[in-house]
JSON list of C-alpha atoms in Angstrom, two decimals:
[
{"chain": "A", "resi": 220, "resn": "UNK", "atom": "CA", "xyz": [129.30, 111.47, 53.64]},
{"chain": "A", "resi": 221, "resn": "UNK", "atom": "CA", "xyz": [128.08, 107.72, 53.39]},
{"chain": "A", "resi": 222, "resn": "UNK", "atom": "CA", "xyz": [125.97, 106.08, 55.99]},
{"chain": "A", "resi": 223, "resn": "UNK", "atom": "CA", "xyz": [125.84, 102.81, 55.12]},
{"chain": "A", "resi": 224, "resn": "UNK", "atom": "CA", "xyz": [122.89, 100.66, 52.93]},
{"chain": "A", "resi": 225, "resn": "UNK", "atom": "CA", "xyz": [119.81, 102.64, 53.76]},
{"chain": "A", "resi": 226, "resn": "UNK", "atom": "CA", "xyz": [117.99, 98.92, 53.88]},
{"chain": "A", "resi": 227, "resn": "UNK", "atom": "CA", "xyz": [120.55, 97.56, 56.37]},
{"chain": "A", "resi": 228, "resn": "UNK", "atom": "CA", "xyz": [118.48, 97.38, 60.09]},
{"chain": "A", "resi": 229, "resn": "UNK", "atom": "CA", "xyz": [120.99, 97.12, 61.96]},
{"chain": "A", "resi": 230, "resn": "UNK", "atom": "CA", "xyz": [122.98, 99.82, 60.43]},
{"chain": "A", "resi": 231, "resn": "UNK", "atom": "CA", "xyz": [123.83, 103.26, 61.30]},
{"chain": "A", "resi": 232, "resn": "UNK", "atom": "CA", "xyz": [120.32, 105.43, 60.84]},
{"chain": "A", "resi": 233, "resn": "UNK", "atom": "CA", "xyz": [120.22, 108.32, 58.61]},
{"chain": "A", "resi": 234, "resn": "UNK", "atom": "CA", "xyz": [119.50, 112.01, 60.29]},
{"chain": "A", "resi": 235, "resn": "UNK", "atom": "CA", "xyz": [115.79, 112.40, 59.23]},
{"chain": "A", "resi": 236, "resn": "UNK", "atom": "CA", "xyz": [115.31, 109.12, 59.10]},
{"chain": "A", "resi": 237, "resn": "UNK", "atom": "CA", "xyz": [112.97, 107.25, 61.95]},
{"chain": "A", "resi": 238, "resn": "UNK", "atom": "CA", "xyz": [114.22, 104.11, 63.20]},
{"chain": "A", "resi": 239, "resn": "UNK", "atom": "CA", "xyz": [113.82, 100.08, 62.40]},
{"chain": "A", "resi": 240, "resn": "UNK", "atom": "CA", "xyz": [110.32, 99.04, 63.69]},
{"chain": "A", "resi": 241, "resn": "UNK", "atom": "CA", "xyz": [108.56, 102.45, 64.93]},
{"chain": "A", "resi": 242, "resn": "UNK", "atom": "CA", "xyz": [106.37, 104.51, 63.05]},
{"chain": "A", "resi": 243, "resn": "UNK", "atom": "CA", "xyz": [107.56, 108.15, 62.23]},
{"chain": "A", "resi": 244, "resn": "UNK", "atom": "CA", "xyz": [107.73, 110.70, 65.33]},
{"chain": "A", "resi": 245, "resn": "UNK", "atom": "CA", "xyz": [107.82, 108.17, 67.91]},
{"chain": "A", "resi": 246, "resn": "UNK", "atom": "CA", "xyz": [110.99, 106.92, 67.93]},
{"chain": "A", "resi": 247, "resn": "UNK", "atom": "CA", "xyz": [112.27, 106.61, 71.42]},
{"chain": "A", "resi": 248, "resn": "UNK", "atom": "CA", "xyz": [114.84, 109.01, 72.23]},
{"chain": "A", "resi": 249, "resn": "UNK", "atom": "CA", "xyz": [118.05, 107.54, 74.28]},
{"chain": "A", "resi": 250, "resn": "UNK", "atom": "CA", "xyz": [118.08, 103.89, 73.80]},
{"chain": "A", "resi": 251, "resn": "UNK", "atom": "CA", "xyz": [121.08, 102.22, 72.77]},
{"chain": "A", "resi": 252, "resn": "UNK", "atom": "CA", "xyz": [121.72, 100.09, 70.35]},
{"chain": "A", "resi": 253, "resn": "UNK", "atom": "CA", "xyz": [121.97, 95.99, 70.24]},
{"chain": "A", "resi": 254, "resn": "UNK", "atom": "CA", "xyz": [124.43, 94.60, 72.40]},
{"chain": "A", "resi": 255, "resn": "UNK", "atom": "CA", "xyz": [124.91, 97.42, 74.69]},
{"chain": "A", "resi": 256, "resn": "UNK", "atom": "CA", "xyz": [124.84, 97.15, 78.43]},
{"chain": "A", "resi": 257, "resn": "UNK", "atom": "CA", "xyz": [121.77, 98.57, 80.37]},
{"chain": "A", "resi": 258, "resn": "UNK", "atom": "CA", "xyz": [123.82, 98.95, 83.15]},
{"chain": "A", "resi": 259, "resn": "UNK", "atom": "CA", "xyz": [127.48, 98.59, 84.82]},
{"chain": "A", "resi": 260, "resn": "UNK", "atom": "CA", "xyz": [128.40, 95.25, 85.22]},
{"chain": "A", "resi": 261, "resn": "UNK", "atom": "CA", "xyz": [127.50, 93.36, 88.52]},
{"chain": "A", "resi": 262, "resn": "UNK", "atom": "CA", "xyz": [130.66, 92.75, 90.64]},
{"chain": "A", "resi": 263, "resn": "UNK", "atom": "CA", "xyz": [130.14, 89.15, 92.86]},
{"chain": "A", "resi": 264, "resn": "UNK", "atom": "CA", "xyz": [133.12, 91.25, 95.13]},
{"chain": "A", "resi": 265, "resn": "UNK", "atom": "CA", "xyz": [132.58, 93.79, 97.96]},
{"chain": "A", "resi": 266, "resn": "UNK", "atom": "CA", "xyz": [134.57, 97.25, 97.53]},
{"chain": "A", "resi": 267, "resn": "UNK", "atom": "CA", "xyz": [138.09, 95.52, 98.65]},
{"chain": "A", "resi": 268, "resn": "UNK", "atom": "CA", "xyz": [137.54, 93.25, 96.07]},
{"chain": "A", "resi": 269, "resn": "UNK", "atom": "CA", "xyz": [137.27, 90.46, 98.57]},
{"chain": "A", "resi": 270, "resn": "UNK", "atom": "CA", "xyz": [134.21, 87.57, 98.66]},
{"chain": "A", "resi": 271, "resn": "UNK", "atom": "CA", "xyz": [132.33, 89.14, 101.02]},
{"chain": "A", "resi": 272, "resn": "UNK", "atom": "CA", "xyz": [131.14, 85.76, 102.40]},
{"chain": "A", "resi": 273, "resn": "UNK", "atom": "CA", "xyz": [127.59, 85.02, 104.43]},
{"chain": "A", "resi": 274, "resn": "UNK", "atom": "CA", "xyz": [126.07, 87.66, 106.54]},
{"chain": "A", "resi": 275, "resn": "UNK", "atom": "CA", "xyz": [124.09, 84.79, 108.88]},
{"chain": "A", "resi": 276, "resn": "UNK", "atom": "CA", "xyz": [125.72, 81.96, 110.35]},
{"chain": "A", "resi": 277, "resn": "UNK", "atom": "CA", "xyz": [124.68, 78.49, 107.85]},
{"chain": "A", "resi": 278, "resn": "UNK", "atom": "CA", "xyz": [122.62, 75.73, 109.57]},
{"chain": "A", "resi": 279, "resn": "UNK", "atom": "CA", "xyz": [125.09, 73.46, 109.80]},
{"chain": "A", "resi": 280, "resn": "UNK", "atom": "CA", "xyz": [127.36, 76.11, 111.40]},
{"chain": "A", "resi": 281, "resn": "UNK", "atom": "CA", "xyz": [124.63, 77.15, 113.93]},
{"chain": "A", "resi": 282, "resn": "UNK", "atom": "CA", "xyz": [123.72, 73.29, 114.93]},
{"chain": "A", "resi": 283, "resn": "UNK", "atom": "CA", "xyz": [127.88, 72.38, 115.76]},
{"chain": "A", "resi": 284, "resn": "UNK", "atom": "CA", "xyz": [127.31, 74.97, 118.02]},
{"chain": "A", "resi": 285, "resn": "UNK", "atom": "CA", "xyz": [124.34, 74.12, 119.76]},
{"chain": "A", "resi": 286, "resn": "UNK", "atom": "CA", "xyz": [126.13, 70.50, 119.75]},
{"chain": "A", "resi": 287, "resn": "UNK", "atom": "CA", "xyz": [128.98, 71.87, 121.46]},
{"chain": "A", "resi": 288, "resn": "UNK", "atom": "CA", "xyz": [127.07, 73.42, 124.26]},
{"chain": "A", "resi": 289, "resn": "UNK", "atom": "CA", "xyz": [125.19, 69.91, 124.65]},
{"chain": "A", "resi": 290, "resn": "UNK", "atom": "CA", "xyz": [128.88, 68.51, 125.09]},
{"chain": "A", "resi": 291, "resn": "UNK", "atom": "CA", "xyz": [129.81, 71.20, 127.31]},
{"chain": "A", "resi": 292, "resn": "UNK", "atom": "CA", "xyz": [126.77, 70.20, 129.40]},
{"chain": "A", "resi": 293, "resn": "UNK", "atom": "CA", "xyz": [127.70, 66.80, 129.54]},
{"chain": "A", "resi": 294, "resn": "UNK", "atom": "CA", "xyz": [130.86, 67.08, 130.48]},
{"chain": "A", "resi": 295, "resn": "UNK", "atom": "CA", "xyz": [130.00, 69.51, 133.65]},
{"chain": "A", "resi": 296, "resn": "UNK", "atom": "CA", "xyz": [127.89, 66.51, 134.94]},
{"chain": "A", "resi": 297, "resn": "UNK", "atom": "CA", "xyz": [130.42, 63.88, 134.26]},
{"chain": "A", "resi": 298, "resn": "UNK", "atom": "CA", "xyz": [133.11, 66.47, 136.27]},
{"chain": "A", "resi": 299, "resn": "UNK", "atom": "CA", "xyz": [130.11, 66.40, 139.76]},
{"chain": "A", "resi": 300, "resn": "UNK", "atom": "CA", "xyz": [129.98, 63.15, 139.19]},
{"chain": "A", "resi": 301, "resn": "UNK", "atom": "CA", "xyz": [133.86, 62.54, 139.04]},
{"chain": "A", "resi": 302, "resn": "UNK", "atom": "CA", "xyz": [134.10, 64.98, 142.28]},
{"chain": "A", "resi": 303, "resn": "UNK", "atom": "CA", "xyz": [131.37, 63.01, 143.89]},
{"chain": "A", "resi": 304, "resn": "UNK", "atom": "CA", "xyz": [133.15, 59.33, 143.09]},
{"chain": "A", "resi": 305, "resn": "UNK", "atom": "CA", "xyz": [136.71, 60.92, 144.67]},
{"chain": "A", "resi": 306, "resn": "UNK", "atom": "CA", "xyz": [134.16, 62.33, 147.78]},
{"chain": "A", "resi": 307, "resn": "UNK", "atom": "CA", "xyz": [132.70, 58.78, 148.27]},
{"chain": "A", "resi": 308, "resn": "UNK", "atom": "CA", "xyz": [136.34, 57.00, 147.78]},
{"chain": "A", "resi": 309, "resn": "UNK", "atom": "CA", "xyz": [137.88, 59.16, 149.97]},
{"chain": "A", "resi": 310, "resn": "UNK", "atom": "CA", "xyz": [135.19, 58.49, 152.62]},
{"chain": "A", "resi": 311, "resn": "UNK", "atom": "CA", "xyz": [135.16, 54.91, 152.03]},
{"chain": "A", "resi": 312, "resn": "UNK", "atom": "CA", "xyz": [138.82, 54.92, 152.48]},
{"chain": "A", "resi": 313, "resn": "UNK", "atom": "CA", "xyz": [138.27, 56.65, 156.56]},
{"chain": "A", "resi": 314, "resn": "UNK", "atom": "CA", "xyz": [135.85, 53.75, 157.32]},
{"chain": "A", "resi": 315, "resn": "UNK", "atom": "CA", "xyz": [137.16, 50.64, 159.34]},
{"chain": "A", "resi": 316, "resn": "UNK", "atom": "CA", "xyz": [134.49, 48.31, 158.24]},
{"chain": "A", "resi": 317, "resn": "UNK", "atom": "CA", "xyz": [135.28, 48.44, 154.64]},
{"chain": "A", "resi": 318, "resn": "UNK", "atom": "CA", "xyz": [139.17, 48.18, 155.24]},
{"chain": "A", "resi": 319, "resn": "UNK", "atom": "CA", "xyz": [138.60, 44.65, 155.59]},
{"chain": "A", "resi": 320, "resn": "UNK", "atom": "CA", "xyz": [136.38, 43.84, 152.58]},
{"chain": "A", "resi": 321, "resn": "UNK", "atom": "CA", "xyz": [138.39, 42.85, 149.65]},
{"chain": "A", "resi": 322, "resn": "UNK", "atom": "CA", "xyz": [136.16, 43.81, 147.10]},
{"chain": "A", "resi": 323, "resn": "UNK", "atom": "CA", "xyz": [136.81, 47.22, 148.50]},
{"chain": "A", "resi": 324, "resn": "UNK", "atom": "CA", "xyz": [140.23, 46.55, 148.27]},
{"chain": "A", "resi": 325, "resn": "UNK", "atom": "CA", "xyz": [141.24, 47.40, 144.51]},
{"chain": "A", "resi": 326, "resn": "UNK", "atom": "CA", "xyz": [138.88, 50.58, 144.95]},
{"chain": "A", "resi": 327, "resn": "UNK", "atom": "CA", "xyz": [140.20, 51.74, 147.92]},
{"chain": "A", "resi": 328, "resn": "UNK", "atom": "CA", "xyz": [144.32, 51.58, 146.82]},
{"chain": "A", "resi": 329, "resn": "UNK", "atom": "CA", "xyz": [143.08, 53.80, 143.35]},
{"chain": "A", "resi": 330, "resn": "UNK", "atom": "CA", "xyz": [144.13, 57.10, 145.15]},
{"chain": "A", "resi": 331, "resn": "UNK", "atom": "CA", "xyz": [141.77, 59.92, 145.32]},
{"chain": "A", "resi": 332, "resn": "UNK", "atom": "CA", "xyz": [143.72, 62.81, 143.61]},
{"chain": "A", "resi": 333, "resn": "UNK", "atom": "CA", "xyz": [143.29, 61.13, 140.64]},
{"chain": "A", "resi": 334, "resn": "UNK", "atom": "CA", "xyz": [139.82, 60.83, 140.26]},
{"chain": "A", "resi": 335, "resn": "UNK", "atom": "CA", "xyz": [139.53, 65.04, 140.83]},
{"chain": "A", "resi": 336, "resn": "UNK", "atom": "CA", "xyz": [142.24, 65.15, 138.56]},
{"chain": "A", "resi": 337, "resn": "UNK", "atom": "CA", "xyz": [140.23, 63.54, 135.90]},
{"chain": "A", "resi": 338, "resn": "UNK", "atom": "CA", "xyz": [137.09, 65.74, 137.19]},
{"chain": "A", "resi": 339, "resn": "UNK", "atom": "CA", "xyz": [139.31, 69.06, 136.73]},
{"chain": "A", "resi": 340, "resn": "UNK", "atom": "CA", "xyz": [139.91, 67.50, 132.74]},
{"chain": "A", "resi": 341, "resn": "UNK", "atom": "CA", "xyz": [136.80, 66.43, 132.00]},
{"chain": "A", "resi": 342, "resn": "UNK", "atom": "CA", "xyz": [135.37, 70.38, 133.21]},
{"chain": "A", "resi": 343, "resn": "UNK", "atom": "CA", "xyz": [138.00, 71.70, 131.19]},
{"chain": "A", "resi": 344, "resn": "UNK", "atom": "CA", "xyz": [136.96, 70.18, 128.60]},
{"chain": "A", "resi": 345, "resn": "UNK", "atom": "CA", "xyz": [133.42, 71.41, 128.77]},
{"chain": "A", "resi": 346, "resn": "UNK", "atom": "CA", "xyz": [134.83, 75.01, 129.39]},
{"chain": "A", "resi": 347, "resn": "UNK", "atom": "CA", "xyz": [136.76, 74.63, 126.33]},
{"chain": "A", "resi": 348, "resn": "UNK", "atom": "CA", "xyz": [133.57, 73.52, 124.30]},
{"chain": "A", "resi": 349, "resn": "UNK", "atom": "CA", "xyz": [131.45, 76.50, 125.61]},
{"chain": "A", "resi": 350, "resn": "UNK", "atom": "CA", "xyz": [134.43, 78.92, 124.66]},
{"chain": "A", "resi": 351, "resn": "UNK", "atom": "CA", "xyz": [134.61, 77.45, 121.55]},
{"chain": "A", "resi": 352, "resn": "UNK", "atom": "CA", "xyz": [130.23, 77.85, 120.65]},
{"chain": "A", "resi": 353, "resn": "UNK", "atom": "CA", "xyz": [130.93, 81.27, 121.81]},
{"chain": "A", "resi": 354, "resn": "UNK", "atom": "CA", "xyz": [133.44, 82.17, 119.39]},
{"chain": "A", "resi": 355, "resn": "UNK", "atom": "CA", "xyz": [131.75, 81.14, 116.58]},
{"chain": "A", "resi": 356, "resn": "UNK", "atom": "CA", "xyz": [129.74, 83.97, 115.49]},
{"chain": "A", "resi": 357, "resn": "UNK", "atom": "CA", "xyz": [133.15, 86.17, 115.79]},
{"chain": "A", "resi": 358, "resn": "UNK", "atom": "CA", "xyz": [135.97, 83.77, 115.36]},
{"chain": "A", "resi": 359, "resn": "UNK", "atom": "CA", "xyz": [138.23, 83.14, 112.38]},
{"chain": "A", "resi": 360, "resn": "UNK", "atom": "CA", "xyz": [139.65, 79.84, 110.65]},
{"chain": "A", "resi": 361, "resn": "UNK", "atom": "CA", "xyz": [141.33, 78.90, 113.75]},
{"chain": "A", "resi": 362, "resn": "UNK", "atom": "CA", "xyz": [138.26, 78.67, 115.94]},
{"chain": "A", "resi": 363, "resn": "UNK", "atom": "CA", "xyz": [137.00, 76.51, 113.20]},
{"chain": "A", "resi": 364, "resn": "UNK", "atom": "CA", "xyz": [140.28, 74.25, 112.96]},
{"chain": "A", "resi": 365, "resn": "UNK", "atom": "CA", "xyz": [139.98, 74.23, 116.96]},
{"chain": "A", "resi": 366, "resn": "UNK", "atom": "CA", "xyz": [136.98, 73.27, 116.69]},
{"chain": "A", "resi": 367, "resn": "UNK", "atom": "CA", "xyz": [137.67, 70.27, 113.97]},
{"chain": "A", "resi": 368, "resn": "UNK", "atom": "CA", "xyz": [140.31, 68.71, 116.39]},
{"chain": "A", "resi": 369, "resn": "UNK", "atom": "CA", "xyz": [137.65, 69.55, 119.44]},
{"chain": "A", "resi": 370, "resn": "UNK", "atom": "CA", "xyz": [135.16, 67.25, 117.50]},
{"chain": "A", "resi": 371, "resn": "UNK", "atom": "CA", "xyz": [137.67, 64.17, 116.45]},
{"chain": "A", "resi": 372, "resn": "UNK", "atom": "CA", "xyz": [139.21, 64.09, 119.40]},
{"chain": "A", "resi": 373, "resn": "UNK", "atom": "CA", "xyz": [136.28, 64.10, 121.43]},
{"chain": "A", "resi": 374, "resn": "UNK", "atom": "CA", "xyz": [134.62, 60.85, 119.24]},
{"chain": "A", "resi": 375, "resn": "UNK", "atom": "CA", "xyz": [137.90, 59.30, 119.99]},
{"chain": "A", "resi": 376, "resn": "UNK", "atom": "CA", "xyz": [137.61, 59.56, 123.37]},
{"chain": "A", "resi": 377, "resn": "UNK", "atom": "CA", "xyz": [134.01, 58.56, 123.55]},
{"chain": "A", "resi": 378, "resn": "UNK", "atom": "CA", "xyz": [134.87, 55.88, 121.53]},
{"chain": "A", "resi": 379, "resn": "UNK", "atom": "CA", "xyz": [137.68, 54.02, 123.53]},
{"chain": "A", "resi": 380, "resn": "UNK", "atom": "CA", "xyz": [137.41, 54.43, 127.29]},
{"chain": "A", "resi": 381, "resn": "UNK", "atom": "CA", "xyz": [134.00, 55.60, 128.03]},
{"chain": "A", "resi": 382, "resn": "UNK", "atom": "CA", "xyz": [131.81, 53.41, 125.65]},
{"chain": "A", "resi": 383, "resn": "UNK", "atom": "CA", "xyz": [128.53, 53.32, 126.32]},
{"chain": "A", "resi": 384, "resn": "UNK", "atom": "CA", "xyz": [128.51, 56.75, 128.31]},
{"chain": "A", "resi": 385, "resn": "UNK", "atom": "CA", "xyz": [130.30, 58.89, 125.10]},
{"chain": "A", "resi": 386, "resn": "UNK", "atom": "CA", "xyz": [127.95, 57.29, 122.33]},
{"chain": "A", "resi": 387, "resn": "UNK", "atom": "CA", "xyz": [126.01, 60.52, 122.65]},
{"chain": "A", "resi": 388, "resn": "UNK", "atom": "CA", "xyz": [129.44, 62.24, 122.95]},
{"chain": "A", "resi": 389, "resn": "UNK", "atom": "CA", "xyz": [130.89, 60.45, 119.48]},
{"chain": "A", "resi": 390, "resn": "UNK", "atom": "CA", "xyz": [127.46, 60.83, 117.59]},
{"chain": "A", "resi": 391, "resn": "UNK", "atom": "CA", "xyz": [127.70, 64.94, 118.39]},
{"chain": "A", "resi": 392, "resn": "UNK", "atom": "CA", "xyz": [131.50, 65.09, 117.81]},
{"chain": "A", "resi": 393, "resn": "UNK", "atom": "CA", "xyz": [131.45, 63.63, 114.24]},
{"chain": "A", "resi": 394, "resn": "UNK", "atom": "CA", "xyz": [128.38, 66.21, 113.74]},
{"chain": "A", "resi": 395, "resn": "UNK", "atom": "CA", "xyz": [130.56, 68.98, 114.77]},
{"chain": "A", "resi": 396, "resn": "UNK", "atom": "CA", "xyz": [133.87, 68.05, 113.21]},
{"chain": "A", "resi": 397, "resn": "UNK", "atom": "CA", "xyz": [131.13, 67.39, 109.45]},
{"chain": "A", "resi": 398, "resn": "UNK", "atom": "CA", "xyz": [129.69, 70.74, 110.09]},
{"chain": "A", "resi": 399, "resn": "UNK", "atom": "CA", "xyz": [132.30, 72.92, 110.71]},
{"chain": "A", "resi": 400, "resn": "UNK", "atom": "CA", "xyz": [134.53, 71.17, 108.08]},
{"chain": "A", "resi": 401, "resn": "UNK", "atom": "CA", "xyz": [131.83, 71.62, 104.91]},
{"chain": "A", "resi": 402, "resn": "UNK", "atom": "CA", "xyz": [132.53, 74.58, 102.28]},
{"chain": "A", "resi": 403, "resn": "UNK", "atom": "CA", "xyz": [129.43, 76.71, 104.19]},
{"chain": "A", "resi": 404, "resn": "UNK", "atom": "CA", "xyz": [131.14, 76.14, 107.39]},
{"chain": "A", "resi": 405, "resn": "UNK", "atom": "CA", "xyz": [134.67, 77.04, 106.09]},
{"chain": "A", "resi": 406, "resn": "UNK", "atom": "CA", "xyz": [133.00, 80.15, 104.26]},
{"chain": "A", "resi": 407, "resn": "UNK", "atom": "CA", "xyz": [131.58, 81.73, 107.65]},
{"chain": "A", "resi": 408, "resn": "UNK", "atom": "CA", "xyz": [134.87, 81.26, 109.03]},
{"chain": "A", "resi": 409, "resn": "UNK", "atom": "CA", "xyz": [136.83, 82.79, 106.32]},
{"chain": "A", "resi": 410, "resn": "UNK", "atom": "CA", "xyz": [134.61, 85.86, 105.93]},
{"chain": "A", "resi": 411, "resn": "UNK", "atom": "CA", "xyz": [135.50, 89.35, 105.66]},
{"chain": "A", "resi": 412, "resn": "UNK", "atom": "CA", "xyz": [134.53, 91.20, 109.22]},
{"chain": "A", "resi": 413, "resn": "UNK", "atom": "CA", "xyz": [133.49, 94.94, 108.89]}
]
């Protein structure tokens, strides 16, 4: 039976023999050899084999929502103050001494049902924002897409007809749509739930 070149280190040891680099009698019992594995190999994958994705909601993640109850804020004062416009119109409208004012005129023939109208849509909007910040330590990729289209389409609309009052409405909208739509944002959404 042939073991190998006695001389060789990194060959197979000899019975009696003790091994490379200890003195004899204290050779460590049980250690494997070079290029062995100390342990199983680390999996990066939960038991289904699935990324198992953050366990706390990112920053970025946690200040879209904050934003979106700011917006949701917002938008339940512009909805009083809508309700309160259509009050004061409506009033107006009763009063003989402003019939007759022509400056009143072109505010007085706007009719009233369309100024709650525009209340009721600017509330629902802020109701839809507050759903939304709620769902997002539970919801899935379509809270986040929701949530995408909330944010553009809100900075469009504080661009264009409200201009000065939706600058704070565009500037929080882009920060939503930016944080929801980065990879950490998109990786909280796409997590596996227990």
């Amino acid at each position: 039976m042939s073991f190998g070149d006695p001389n060789n280190p990194y060959g197979q040891q000899q019975g009696g023999q003790p091994g490379y680099g200890y003195p004899q009698g204290q050779q460590p019992q049980g250690q494997p050899g070079y290029g062995y594995p100390q342990a199983p190999p680390v999996q990066p994958y939960g038991a289904g084999g699935f990324a198992a994705g953050p366990t706390e909601m990112p920053g970025g993640v946690k200040a879209a929502r904050v934003m979106l109850f700011i917006i949701a804020g917002f938008q339940v004062i512009g909805a009083v103050l809508f309700f309160l416009t259509g009050a004061a119109i409506s009033k107006a409208q009763d009063n003989p001494a402003l019939k007759d004012d022509i400056q009143f005129k072109d505010l007085a023939d706007f009719p009233t049902g369309g100024v709650y109208a525009l209340g009721v849509a600017v509330l629902l909007w802020g109701v839809l924002a507050i759903f939304l910040g709620v769902k997002f330590s539970s919801g899935g990729n379509g809270i986040r897409i929701t949530a995408l289209v909330f944010g553009v389409i809100t900075a469009i609309l504080g661009i264009y007809p409200f201009v000065l009052v939706g600058l704070v409405h565009t500037v929080l909208a882009i920060l939503i749509a930016v944080f929801v739509g980065k990879s950490d944002g998109s990786a909280w959404f796409t997590r596996q739930r227990a």
